[in-house]
Amino acid sequence: MLRLLNILAVLVLVGSAVYAYSIKYQTSFRAEQIAKTKIEIRQERDAIAVLRAEWAYMTRPERIQQLADAYLPGMKQLEATQIVAAQSLPERSPRIDSIGNKLDALGLSMPATPPVPGSAPTTTPKAQGQSQQRRKP
């Protein structure tokens, strides 16, 4: 009986050692993952900071003015006389439906009438023939 208890105690000890080792391994693995994730987050934040700096550099008013002068030579600066009240704008013209006008000219503007039940077949003649052949036997 004593020998059985010793063997059982050794097995429990080995089992607990394996369990402790697996927990230690999982913990170190998770710690490495956390460290890698923190490094990736830092790199992404640095990249975002660089992109913000580039955006600020590229959208400088002086640079945009130089580009406008170079590529839009006919453009002039906005003058105060060009600004008007919304009431002084002309009314919007009605929309022109050119396709609808063409259909009216061809006499095709009438909407399609729904078929009357039982008056016209709803399938193709070939499909009707196949369905009748199936029904015969």
PDB file of C-alpha atoms in Angstrom:
ATOM      1  CA  MET A   1       0.000   0.000   0.000  1.00  0.00           C
ATOM      2  CA  LEU A   2       2.834   2.364   0.819  1.00  0.00           C
ATOM      3  CA  ARG A   3       4.477   1.634  -2.491  1.00  0.00           C
ATOM      4  CA  LEU A   4       1.204   2.453  -4.329  1.00  0.00           C
ATOM      5  CA  LEU A   5       0.968   5.784  -2.482  1.00  0.00           C
ATOM      6  CA  ASN A   6       4.577   6.597  -3.402  1.00  0.00           C
ATOM      7  CA  ILE A   7       3.908   5.838  -7.078  1.00  0.00           C
ATOM      8  CA  LEU A   8       0.702   7.882  -6.969  1.00  0.00           C
ATOM      9  CA  ALA A   9       2.542  10.794  -5.306  1.00  0.00           C
ATOM     10  CA  VAL A  10       5.286  10.659  -7.950  1.00  0.00           C
ATOM     11  CA  LEU A  11       2.660  10.668 -10.728  1.00  0.00           C
ATOM     12  CA  VAL A  12       0.875  13.643  -9.168  1.00  0.00           C
ATOM     13  CA  LEU A  13       4.226  15.426  -8.807  1.00  0.00           C
ATOM     14  CA  VAL A  14       5.135  14.743 -12.457  1.00  0.00           C
ATOM     15  CA  GLY A  15       1.662  15.849 -13.589  1.00  0.00           C
ATOM     16  CA  SER A  16       1.875  19.076 -11.634  1.00  0.00           C
ATOM     17  CA  ALA A  17       5.381  19.721 -13.017  1.00  0.00           C
ATOM     18  CA  VAL A  18       4.104  19.237 -16.587  1.00  0.00           C
ATOM     19  CA  TYR A  19       1.153  21.526 -15.865  1.00  0.00           C
ATOM     20  CA  ALA A  20       3.428  24.199 -14.350  1.00  0.00           C
ATOM     21  CA  TYR A  21       5.789  23.953 -17.337  1.00  0.00           C
ATOM     22  CA  SER A  22       2.898  24.338 -19.802  1.00  0.00           C
ATOM     23  CA  ILE A  23       1.591  27.383 -17.933  1.00  0.00           C
ATOM     24  CA  LYS A  24       5.089  28.891 -17.877  1.00  0.00           C
ATOM     25  CA  TYR A  25       5.497  28.240 -21.614  1.00  0.00           C
ATOM     26  CA  GLN A  26       2.092  29.785 -22.407  1.00  0.00           C
ATOM     27  CA  THR A  27       2.906  32.793 -20.254  1.00  0.00           C
ATOM     28  CA  SER A  28       6.237  33.403 -21.966  1.00  0.00           C
ATOM     29  CA  PHE A  29       4.602  32.917 -25.377  1.00  0.00           C
ATOM     30  CA  ARG A  30       1.884  35.460 -24.538  1.00  0.00           C
ATOM     31  CA  ALA A  31       4.495  37.891 -23.186  1.00  0.00           C
ATOM     32  CA  GLU A  32       6.403  37.656 -26.481  1.00  0.00           C
ATOM     33  CA  GLN A  33       3.189  38.278 -28.399  1.00  0.00           C
ATOM     34  CA  ILE A  34       2.414  41.315 -26.264  1.00  0.00           C
ATOM     35  CA  ALA A  35       5.927  42.684 -26.791  1.00  0.00           C
ATOM     36  CA  LYS A  36       5.658  42.185 -30.566  1.00  0.00           C
ATOM     37  CA  THR A  37       2.250  43.848 -30.616  1.00  0.00           C
ATOM     38  CA  LYS A  38       3.568  46.826 -28.648  1.00  0.00           C
ATOM     39  CA  ILE A  39       6.433  47.178 -31.140  1.00  0.00           C
ATOM     40  CA  GLU A  40       3.976  47.041 -34.054  1.00  0.00           C
ATOM     41  CA  ILE A  41       1.755  49.648 -32.394  1.00  0.00           C
ATOM     42  CA  ARG A  42       4.758  51.933 -31.862  1.00  0.00           C
ATOM     43  CA  GLN A  43       5.802  51.500 -35.507  1.00  0.00           C
ATOM     44  CA  GLU A  44       2.274  52.261 -36.716  1.00  0.00           C
ATOM     45  CA  ARG A  45       2.087  55.371 -34.530  1.00  0.00           C
ATOM     46  CA  ASP A  46       5.438  56.523 -35.886  1.00  0.00           C
ATOM     47  CA  ALA A  47       4.194  55.922 -39.434  1.00  0.00           C
ATOM     48  CA  ILE A  48       1.034  57.909 -38.691  1.00  0.00           C
ATOM     49  CA  ALA A  49       3.132  60.772 -37.309  1.00  0.00           C
ATOM     50  CA  VAL A  50       5.287  60.753 -40.457  1.00  0.00           C
ATOM     51  CA  LEU A  51       2.200  60.749 -42.684  1.00  0.00           C
ATOM     52  CA  ARG A  52       0.693  63.648 -40.734  1.00  0.00           C
ATOM     53  CA  ALA A  53       3.922  65.598 -41.112  1.00  0.00           C
ATOM     54  CA  GLU A  54       3.989  64.861 -44.849  1.00  0.00           C
ATOM     55  CA  TRP A  55       0.357  65.931 -45.154  1.00  0.00           C
ATOM     56  CA  ALA A  56       1.084  69.184 -43.322  1.00  0.00           C
ATOM     57  CA  TYR A  57       4.060  69.785 -45.608  1.00  0.00           C
ATOM     58  CA  MET A  58       2.144  68.992 -48.792  1.00  0.00           C
ATOM     59  CA  THR A  59      -0.862  71.169 -47.886  1.00  0.00           C
ATOM     60  CA  ARG A  60       1.077  74.293 -47.014  1.00  0.00           C
ATOM     61  CA  PRO A  61      -0.698  77.342 -48.490  1.00  0.00           C
ATOM     62  CA  GLU A  62       2.550  78.592 -50.069  1.00  0.00           C
ATOM     63  CA  ARG A  63       3.078  75.295 -51.889  1.00  0.00           C
ATOM     64  CA  ILE A  64      -0.516  75.131 -53.080  1.00  0.00           C
ATOM     65  CA  GLN A  65      -0.264  78.728 -54.305  1.00  0.00           C
ATOM     66  CA  GLN A  66       2.893  77.879 -56.281  1.00  0.00           C
ATOM     67  CA  LEU A  67       1.191  74.844 -57.823  1.00  0.00           C
ATOM     68  CA  ALA A  68      -1.898  76.890 -58.674  1.00  0.00           C
ATOM     69  CA  ASP A  69       0.253  79.542 -60.332  1.00  0.00           C
ATOM     70  CA  ALA A  70       2.140  76.895 -62.304  1.00  0.00           C
ATOM     71  CA  TYR A  71      -0.776  74.726 -63.432  1.00  0.00           C
ATOM     72  CA  LEU A  72      -3.713  77.153 -63.412  1.00  0.00           C
ATOM     73  CA  PRO A  73      -2.358  80.299 -65.073  1.00  0.00           C
ATOM     74  CA  GLY A  74      -5.802  81.652 -66.071  1.00  0.00           C
ATOM     75  CA  MET A  75      -7.207  81.513 -62.563  1.00  0.00           C
ATOM     76  CA  LYS A  76      -7.661  84.750 -60.677  1.00  0.00           C
ATOM     77  CA  GLN A  77      -8.202  85.355 -57.014  1.00  0.00           C
ATOM     78  CA  LEU A  78     -11.765  85.639 -55.758  1.00  0.00           C
ATOM     79  CA  GLU A  79     -13.067  89.189 -55.545  1.00  0.00           C
ATOM     80  CA  ALA A  80     -15.743  90.467 -53.195  1.00  0.00           C
ATOM     81  CA  THR A  81     -18.010  91.397 -56.127  1.00  0.00           C
ATOM     82  CA  GLN A  82     -18.233  87.738 -57.140  1.00  0.00           C
ATOM     83  CA  ILE A  83     -20.064  86.772 -53.959  1.00  0.00           C
ATOM     84  CA  VAL A  84     -23.856  87.113 -54.222  1.00  0.00           C
ATOM     85  CA  ALA A  85     -26.817  86.245 -52.031  1.00  0.00           C
ATOM     86  CA  ALA A  86     -28.633  82.965 -52.629  1.00  0.00           C
ATOM     87  CA  GLN A  87     -31.866  84.822 -53.540  1.00  0.00           C
ATOM     88  CA  SER A  88     -30.189  86.474 -56.525  1.00  0.00           C
ATOM     89  CA  LEU A  89     -29.312  83.154 -58.145  1.00  0.00           C
ATOM     90  CA  PRO A  90     -31.558  82.102 -61.055  1.00  0.00           C
ATOM     91  CA  GLU A  91     -34.072  79.298 -60.638  1.00  0.00           C
ATOM     92  CA  ARG A  92     -32.917  75.827 -61.522  1.00  0.00           C
ATOM     93  CA  SER A  93     -34.031  74.735 -64.973  1.00  0.00           C
ATOM     94  CA  PRO A  94     -36.298  71.688 -65.152  1.00  0.00           C
ATOM     95  CA  ARG A  95     -34.644  68.364 -65.735  1.00  0.00           C
ATOM     96  CA  ILE A  96     -34.719  67.173 -69.301  1.00  0.00           C
ATOM     97  CA  ASP A  97     -35.368  63.484 -69.811  1.00  0.00           C
ATOM     98  CA  SER A  98     -33.890  62.946 -73.262  1.00  0.00           C
ATOM     99  CA  ILE A  99     -34.450  59.184 -73.217  1.00  0.00           C
ATOM    100  CA  GLY A 100     -38.075  59.678 -72.175  1.00  0.00           C
ATOM    101  CA  ASN A 101     -38.567  62.218 -74.975  1.00  0.00           C
ATOM    102  CA  LYS A 102     -37.168  59.753 -77.509  1.00  0.00           C
ATOM    103  CA  LEU A 103     -39.460  57.014 -76.214  1.00  0.00           C
ATOM    104  CA  ASP A 104     -42.435  59.389 -76.476  1.00  0.00           C
ATOM    105  CA  ALA A 105     -41.489  60.174 -80.077  1.00  0.00           C
ATOM    106  CA  LEU A 106     -41.393  56.448 -80.872  1.00  0.00           C
ATOM    107  CA  GLY A 107     -44.696  55.818 -79.110  1.00  0.00           C
ATOM    108  CA  LEU A 108     -43.083  53.598 -76.499  1.00  0.00           C
ATOM    109  CA  SER A 109     -43.833  55.722 -73.472  1.00  0.00           C
ATOM    110  CA  MET A 110     -46.867  53.691 -72.432  1.00  0.00           C
ATOM    111  CA  PRO A 111     -46.146  51.398 -69.499  1.00  0.00           C
ATOM    112  CA  ALA A 112     -46.422  47.687 -70.128  1.00  0.00           C
ATOM    113  CA  THR A 113     -49.742  46.215 -69.112  1.00  0.00           C
ATOM    114  CA  PRO A 114     -49.619  43.213 -66.835  1.00  0.00           C
ATOM    115  CA  PRO A 115     -50.749  39.954 -68.466  1.00  0.00           C
ATOM    116  CA  VAL A 116     -54.258  38.759 -67.765  1.00  0.00           C
ATOM    117  CA  PRO A 117     -54.167  35.431 -65.917  1.00  0.00           C
ATOM    118  CA  GLY A 118     -54.867  32.500 -68.216  1.00  0.00           C
ATOM    119  CA  SER A 119     -54.746  34.494 -71.461  1.00  0.00           C
ATOM    120  CA  ALA A 120     -51.106  34.118 -72.379  1.00  0.00           C
ATOM    121  CA  PRO A 121     -48.529  31.454 -71.541  1.00  0.00           C
ATOM    122  CA  THR A 122     -45.938  32.503 -68.994  1.00  0.00           C
ATOM    123  CA  THR A 123     -43.203  30.204 -70.291  1.00  0.00           C
ATOM    124  CA  THR A 124     -41.515  29.741 -73.632  1.00  0.00           C
ATOM    125  CA  PRO A 125     -43.034  27.296 -76.134  1.00  0.00           C
ATOM    126  CA  LYS A 126     -40.045  24.982 -75.781  1.00  0.00           C
ATOM    127  CA  ALA A 127     -40.460  24.877 -72.003  1.00  0.00           C
ATOM    128  CA  GLN A 128     -44.193  24.253 -72.375  1.00  0.00           C
ATOM    129  CA  GLY A 129     -43.527  21.296 -74.671  1.00  0.00           C
ATOM    130  CA  GLN A 130     -41.078  19.810 -72.195  1.00  0.00           C
ATOM    131  CA  SER A 131     -43.516  20.172 -69.306  1.00  0.00           C
ATOM    132  CA  GLN A 132     -46.300  18.514 -71.332  1.00  0.00           C
ATOM    133  CA  GLN A 133     -44.005  15.611 -72.226  1.00  0.00           C
ATOM    134  CA  ARG A 134     -43.288  15.034 -68.550  1.00  0.00           C
ATOM    135  CA  ARG A 135     -46.985  14.983 -67.674  1.00  0.00           C
ATOM    136  CA  LYS A 136     -47.989  12.349 -70.276  1.00  0.00           C
ATOM    137  CA  PRO A 137     -46.558   9.169 -68.661  1.00  0.00           C
TER     138      PRO A 137
END
